[in-house]
Coordinates of C-alpha atoms and ligand atoms in Angstrom, one line a residue:
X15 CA 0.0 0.0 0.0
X16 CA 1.2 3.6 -0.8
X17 CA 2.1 6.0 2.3
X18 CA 0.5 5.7 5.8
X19 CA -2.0 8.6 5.3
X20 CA -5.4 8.7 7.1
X21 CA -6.6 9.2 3.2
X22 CA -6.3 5.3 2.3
X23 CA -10.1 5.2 5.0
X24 CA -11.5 6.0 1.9
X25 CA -10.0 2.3 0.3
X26 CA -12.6 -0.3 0.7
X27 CA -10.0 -3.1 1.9
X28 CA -9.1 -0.1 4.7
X29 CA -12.5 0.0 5.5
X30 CA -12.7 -3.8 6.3
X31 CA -9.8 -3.0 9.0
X32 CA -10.5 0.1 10.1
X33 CA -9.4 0.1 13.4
X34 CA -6.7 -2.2 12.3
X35 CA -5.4 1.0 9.9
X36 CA -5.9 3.2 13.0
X37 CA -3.6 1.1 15.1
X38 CA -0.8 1.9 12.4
X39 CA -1.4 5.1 12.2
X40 CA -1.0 5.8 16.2
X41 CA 1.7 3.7 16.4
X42 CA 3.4 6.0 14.2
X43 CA 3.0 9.1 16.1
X44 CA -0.1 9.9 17.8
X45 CA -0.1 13.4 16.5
X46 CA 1.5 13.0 12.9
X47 CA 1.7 15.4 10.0
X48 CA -0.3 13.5 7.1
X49 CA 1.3 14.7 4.2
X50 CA -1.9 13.5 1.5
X51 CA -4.0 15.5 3.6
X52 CA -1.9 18.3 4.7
X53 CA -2.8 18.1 8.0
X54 CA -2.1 16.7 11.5
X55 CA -3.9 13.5 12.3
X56 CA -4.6 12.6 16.3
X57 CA -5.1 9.3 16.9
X58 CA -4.0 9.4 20.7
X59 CA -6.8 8.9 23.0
X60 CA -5.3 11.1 25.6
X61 CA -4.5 13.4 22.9
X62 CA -7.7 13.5 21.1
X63 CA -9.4 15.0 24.8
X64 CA -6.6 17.3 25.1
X65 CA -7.1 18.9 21.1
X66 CA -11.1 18.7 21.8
X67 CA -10.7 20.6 25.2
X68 CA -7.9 23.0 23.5
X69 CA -9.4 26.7 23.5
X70 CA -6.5 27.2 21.0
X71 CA -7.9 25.1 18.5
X72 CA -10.7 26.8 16.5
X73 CA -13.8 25.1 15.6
X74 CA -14.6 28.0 13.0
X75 CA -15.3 26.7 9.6
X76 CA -15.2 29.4 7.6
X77 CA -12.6 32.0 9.2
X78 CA -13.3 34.3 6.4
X79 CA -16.7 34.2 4.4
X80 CA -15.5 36.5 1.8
X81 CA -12.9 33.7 0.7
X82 CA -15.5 31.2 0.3
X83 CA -16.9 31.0 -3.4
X84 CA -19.9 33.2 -4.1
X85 CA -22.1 30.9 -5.1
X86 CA -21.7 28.7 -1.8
X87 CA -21.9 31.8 0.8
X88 CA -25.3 31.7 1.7
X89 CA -24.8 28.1 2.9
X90 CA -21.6 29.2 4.8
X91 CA -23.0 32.2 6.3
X92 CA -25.7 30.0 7.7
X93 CA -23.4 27.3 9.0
X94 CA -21.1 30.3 10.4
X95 CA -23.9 30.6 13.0
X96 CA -24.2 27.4 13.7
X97 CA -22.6 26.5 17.4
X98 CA -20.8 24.0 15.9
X99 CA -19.1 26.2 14.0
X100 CA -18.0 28.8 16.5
X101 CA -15.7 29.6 19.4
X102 CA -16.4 31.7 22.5
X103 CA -18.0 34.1 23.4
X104 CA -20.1 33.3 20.5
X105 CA -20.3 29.4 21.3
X106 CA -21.1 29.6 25.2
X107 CA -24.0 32.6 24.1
X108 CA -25.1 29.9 21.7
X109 CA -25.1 26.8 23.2
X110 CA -26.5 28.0 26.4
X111 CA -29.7 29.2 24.8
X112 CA -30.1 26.5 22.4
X113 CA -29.6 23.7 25.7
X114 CA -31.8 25.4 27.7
X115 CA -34.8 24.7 24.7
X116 CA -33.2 21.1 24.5
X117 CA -33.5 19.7 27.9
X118 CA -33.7 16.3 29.1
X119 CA -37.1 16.4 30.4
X120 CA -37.9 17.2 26.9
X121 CA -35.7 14.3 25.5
X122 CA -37.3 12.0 28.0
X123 CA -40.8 13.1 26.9
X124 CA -39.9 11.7 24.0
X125 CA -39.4 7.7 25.0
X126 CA -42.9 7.1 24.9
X127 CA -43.4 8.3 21.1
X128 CA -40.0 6.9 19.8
X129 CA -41.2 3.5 21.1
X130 CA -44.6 4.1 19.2
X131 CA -42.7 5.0 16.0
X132 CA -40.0 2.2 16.2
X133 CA -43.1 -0.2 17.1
X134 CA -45.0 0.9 13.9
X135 CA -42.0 0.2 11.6
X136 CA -41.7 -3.5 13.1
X137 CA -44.8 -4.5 13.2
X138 CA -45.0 -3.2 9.4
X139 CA -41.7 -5.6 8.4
X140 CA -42.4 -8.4 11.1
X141 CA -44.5 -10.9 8.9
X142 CA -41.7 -10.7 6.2
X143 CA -39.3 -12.1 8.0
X144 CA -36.4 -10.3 7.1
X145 CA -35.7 -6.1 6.3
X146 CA -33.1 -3.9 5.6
X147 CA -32.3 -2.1 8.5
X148 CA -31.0 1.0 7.0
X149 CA -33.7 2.0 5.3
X150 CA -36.3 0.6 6.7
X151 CA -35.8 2.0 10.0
X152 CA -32.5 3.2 10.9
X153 CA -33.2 6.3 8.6
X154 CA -36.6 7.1 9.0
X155 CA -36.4 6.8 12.6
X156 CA -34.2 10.1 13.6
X157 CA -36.2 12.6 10.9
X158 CA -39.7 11.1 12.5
X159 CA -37.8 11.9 16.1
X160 CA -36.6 15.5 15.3
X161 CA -39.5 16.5 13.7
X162 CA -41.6 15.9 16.4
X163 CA -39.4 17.0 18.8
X164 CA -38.9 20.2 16.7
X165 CA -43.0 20.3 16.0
X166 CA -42.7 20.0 11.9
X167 CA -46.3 18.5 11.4
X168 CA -46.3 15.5 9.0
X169 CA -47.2 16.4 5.9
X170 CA -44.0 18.6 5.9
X171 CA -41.7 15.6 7.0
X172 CA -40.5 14.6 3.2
X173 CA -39.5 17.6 2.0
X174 CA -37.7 18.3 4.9
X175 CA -35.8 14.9 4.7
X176 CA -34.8 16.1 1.1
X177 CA -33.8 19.6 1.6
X178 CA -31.5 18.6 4.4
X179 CA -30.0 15.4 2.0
X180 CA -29.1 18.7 -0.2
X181 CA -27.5 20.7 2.3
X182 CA -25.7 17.8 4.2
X183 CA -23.9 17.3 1.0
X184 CA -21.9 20.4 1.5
X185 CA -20.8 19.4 5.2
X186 CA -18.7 16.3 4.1
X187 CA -17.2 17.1 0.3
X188 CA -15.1 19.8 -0.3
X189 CA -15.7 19.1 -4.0
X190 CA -19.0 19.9 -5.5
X191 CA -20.9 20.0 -8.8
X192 CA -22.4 22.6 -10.0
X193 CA -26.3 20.5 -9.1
X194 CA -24.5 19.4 -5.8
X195 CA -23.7 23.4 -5.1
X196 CA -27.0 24.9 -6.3
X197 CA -29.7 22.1 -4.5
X198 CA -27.0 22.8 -1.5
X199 CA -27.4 26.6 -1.5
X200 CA -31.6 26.3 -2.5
X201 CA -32.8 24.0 -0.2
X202 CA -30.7 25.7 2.9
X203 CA -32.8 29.0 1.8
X204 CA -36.4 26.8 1.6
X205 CA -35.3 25.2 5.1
X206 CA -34.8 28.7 6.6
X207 CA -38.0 30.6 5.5
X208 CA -39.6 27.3 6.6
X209 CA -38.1 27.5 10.1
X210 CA -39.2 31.3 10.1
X211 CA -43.1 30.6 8.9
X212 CA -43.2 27.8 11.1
X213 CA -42.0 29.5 14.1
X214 CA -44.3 32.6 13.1
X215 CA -47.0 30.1 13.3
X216 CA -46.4 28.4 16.7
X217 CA -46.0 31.2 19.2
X218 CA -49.0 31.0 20.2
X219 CA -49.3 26.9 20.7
X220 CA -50.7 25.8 24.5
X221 CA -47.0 24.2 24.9
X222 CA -43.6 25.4 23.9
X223 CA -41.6 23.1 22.5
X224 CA -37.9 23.5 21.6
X225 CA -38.7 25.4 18.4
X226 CA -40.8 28.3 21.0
X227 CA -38.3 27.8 23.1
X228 CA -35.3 28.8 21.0
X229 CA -37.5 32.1 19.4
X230 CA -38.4 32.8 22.9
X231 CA -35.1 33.2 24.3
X232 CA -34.4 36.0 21.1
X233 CA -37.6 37.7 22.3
X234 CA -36.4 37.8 25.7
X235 CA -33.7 40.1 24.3
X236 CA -31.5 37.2 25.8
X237 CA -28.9 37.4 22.7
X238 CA -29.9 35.4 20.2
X239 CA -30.4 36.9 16.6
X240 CA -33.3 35.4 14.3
X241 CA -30.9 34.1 12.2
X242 CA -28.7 33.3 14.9
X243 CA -32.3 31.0 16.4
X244 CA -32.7 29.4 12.8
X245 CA -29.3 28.5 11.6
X246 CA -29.3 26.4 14.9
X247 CA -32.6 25.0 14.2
X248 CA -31.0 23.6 11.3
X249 CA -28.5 22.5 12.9
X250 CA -30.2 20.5 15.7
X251 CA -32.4 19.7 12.5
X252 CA -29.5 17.6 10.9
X253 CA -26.9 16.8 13.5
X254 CA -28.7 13.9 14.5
X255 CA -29.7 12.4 10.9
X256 CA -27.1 11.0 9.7
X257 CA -25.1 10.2 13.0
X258 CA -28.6 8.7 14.5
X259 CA -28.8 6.2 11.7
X260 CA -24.9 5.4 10.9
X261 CA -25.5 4.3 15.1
X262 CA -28.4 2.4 14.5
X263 CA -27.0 0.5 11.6
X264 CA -23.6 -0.3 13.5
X265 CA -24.9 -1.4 16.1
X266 CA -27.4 -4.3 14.9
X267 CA -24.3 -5.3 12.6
X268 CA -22.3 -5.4 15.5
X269 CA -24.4 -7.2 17.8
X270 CA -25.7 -10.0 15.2
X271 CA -22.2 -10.3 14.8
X272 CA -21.5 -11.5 18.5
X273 CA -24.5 -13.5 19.1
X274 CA -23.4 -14.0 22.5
X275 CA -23.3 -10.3 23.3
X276 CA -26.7 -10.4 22.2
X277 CA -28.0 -13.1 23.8
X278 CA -26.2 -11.7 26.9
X279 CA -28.1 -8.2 26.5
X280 CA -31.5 -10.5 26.3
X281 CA -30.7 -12.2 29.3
X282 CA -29.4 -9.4 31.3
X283 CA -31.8 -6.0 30.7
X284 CA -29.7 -4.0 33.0
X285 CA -26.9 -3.9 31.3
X286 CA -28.7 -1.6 28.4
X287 CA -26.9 1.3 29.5
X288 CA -23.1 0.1 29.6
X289 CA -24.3 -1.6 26.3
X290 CA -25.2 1.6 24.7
X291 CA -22.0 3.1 24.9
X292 CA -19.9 0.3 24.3
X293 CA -21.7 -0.2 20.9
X294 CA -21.3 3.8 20.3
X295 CA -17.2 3.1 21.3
X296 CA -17.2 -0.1 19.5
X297 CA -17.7 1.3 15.8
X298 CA -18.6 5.2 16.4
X299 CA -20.8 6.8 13.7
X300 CA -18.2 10.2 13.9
X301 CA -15.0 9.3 13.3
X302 CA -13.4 12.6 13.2
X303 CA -13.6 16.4 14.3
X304 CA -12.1 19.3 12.1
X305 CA -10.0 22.1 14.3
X306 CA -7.4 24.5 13.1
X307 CA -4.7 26.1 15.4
X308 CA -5.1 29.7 16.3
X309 CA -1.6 30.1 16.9
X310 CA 1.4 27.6 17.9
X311 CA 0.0 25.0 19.5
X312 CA 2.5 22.1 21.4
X313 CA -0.3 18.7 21.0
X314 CA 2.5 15.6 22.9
X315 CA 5.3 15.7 20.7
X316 CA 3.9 18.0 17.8
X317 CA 4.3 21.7 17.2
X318 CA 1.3 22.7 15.2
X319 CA 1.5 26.2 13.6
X320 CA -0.8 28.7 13.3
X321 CA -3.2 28.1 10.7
X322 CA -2.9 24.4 10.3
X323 CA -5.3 21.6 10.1
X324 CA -6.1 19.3 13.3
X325 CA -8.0 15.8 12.5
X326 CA -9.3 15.0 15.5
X327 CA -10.0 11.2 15.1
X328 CA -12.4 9.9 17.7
X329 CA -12.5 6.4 16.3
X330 CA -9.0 6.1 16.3
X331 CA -9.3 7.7 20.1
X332 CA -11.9 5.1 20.9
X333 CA -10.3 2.1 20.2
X334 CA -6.4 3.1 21.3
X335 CA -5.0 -0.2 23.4
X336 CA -3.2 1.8 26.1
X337 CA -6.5 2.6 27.2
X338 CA -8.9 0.0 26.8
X339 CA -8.2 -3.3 27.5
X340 CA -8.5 -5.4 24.3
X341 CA -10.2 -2.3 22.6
X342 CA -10.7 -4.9 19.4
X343 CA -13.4 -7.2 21.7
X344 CA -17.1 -6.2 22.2
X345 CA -17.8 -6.4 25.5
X346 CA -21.4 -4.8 26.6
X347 CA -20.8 -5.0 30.6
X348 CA -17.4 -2.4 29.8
X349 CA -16.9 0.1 32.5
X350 CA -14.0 2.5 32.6
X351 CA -12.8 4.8 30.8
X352 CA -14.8 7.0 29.0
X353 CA -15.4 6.8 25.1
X354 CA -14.9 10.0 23.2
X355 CA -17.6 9.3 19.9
X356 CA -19.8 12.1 21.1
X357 CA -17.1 14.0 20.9
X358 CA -15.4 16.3 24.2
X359 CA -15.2 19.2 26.0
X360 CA -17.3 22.6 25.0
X361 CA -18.6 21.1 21.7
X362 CA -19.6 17.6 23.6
X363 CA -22.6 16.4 21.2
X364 CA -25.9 18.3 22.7
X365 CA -27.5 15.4 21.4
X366 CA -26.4 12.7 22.8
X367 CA -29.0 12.3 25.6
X368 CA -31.5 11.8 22.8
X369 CA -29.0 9.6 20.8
X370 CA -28.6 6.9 23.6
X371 CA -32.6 7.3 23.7
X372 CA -33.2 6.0 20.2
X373 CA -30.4 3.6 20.0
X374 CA -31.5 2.3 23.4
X375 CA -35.6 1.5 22.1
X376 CA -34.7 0.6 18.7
X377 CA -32.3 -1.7 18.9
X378 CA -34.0 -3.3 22.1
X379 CA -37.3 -3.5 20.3
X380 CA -35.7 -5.3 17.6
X381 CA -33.5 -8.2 19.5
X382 CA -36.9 -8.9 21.6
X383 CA -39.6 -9.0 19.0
X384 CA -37.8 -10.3 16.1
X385 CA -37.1 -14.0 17.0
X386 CA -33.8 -15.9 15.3
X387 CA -32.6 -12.4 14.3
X388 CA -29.8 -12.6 11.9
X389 CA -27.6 -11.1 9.2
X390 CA -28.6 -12.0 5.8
X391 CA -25.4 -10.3 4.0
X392 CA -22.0 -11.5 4.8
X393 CA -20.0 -8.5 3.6
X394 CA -21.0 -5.2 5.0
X395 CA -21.1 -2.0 2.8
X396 CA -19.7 0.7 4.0
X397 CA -19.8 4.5 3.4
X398 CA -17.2 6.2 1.7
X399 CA -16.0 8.7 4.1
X400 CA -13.1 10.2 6.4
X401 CA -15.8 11.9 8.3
X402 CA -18.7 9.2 8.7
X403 CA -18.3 5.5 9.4
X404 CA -22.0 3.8 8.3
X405 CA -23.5 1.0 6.3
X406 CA -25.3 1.8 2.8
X407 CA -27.2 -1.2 3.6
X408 CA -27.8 -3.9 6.5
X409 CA -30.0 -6.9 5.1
X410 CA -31.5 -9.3 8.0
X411 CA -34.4 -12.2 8.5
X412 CA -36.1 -13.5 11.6
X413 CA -38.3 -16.6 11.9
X414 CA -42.1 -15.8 11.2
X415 CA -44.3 -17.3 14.2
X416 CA -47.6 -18.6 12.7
X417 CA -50.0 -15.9 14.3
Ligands
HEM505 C1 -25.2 8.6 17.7 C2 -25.5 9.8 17.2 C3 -24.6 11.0 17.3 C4 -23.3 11.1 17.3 C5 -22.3 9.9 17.2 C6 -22.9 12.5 17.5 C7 -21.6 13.0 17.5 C8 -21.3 14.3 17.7 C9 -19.9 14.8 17.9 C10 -18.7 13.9 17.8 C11 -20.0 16.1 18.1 C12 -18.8 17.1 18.4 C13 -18.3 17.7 17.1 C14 -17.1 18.6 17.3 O1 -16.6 18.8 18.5 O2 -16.6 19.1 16.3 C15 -21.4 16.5 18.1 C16 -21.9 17.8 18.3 C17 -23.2 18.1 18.2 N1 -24.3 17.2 18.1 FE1 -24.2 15.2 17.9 N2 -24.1 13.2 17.5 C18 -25.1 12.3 17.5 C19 -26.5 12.7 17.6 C20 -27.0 13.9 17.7 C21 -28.4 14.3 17.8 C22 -29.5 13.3 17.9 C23 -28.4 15.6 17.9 C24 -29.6 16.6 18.0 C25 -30.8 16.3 17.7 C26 -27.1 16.2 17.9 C27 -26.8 17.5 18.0 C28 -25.5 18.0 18.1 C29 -25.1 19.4 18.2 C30 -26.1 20.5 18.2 C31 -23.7 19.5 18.3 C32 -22.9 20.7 18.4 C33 -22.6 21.0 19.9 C34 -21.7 22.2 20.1 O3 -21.0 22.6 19.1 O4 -21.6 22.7 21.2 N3 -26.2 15.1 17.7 N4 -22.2 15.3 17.9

């Protein structure tokens, strides 16, 4: 194979041994210039917390919007306000608000109807005896959640779905067509005069839910900007689409792949929780975070200079030896030491409390009512992507009980 560069994730035979390719890569250097990608690549556990927690290390994607192309500015100026996408002050301002609308009462309100949703999907497929995960449920799943945590009313649901496939496109590819670039920049614009309308219409709704919430705290004069209140409403819109069902999808694969995990999980309910995040640590949807240094930056034995690329690699971080035993083996009772694929420090994943929620019902609701549940593809398809790890597709069956 050609140079060790973090670039050859994109190889399918890399893909097979991900983490295998990740060991390589830290034991050369756990914070090592990659020359393909003209950046530094962290791959240290302890060094991946330290470069997340790292004030010095900017999270802004677009230092300067005049330097982005043109035609792709109104995407960046949204996704400039994004919290993401910031640093303090305007991160803490932003993230403070937004939490406040996202809490974890109104996560846990949620259980009842994500249960209702992933019940109506399996009783759907559940006479078929087999379905593919991805689609079928892993997908639809987060857009149903978020919409109804965010109060989109049905009827809306597609387009929403298809506007933010458009837009999400820009997020992972620095390369674009000219279609890629002008659905990207169109369907951002629909999604925000939707927000706005929608919000416009909900003020006045018997209960405030996170949208209110949100356009509440810029009424309050609190600091938020209207476009400041949408650009994260698109953000909380999408953050949890993709990532949601890359979890889902890695997570059956894993499990159906160590039946006796499985069958452990059946026997043992209580261990749901420790399961959760060893599945999340096991094969993390996020495998990397994008910072550049501010100024000179000393990360272990690296001097990073001003202006240079960081590659944050939580998978890498996730599954580095000198931290968890046998990091390789799935193992659903783990304690310990604490995973890193929701990221760390001020940009922590504000979604995570709802994550764990849906991984925890679906995957629960499939290993008890789908009986013999099993992988009916041998070879998993993967994603193409530094940024992502998921499957295009996850095909099982079940036995069908005569009823
Ligand atoms: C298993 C599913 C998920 C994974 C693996 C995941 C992972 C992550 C990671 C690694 C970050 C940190 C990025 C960075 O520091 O650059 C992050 C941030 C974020 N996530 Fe998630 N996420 C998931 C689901 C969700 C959901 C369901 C939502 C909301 C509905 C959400 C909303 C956010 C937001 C708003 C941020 C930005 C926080 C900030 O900048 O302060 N995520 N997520």
């Amino acid at each position: 194979m050609r140079s060790l560069s973090l670039l050859n994730v994109l190889r399918p035979e890399v893909q097979a041994d991900l983490y295998g390719y990740y060991d390589r890569l830290r034991d050369a250097g756990p914070c090592r210039w990659d020359r393909p990608l003209s950046a530094w690549v962290v791959t240290g556990h302890e060094l991946v917390g330290q470069a997340a927690r790292d004030p010095r290390l900017s999270s802004v994607r677009y230092p300067d919007l005049a330097a982005v192309e043109p035609e792709l500015r109104p995407v960046a100026a949204v996704l400039s306000r994004q919290m993401l996408y910031v640093d303090p002050p305007d991160h803490p301002r932003l993230r403070g608000l937004v939490s406040k609308a996202f809490t974890a009462r109104a996560i846990e309100a949620l259980r009842a109807q994500i249960t209702r949703t992933v019940d109506g999907i399996l009783d759907r497929v559940l006479p078929h005896g087999g379905m593919e995960v991805v689609g079928d449920l892993a997908h639809p799943l987060p857009v149903t959640v978020i919409c109804d945590l965010l109060g989109v009313p049905e009827a809306d649901r597609e387009q929403m779905r298809a506007w933010s496939a458009d837009v999400a496109v820009v997020v992972g590819n620095p390369r674009l067509s000219d279609g890629e670039r002008d659905a990207a920049v169109r369907s951002m614009a629909e999604m925000i005069a939707y927000f706005g309308t929608l919000s416009g219409r909900r003020t006045t709704g018997p209960e405030p839910d996170v949208l209110d919430a949100l356009l509440r705290a810029q009424h309050d004069g609190a600091g938020l900007t209207v476009d400041e209140a949408l650009a994260n409403t698109v953000l909380l819109f999408m953050a949890g689409q993709e990532t949601t069902t890359h979890f889902l999808g890695n997570a059956m694969r894993a499990l159906l792949e160590h039946p006796d995990q499985a069958a452990r999980l059946r026997a043992e309910p209580e261990l749901w929780t420790t399961a959760v995040e060893e599945l999340l640590r096991f094969d993390s949807p996020v495998q990397l975070m994008l910072r550049r240094a501010k100024q000179d930056v000393r990360l272990g034995d690296a001097e990073i200079q001003a202006g240079q690329a960081v590659l944050v690699v939580c998978g890498a971080a996730n599954h580095d030896p000198g931290v968890f035993d046998t990091p390789r083996t799935l193992d659903l009772g783990r304690t310990g030491p604490r995973h890193v694929a929701f990221g760390h420090g001020p940009h922590f994943c504000l979604g995570a409390g709802l994550a764990r929620l849906e991984g925890e019902v679906a995957l629960r609701a499939m290993l008890t009512r789908l009986p013999g549940l099993r992988l009916s593809d041998a070879a998993p398809r993967w994603q193409r992507s530094l940024d992502f790890r998921g499957l295009t597709e996850l095909r099982v069956r079940w036995d069908v009980v005569p009823g």
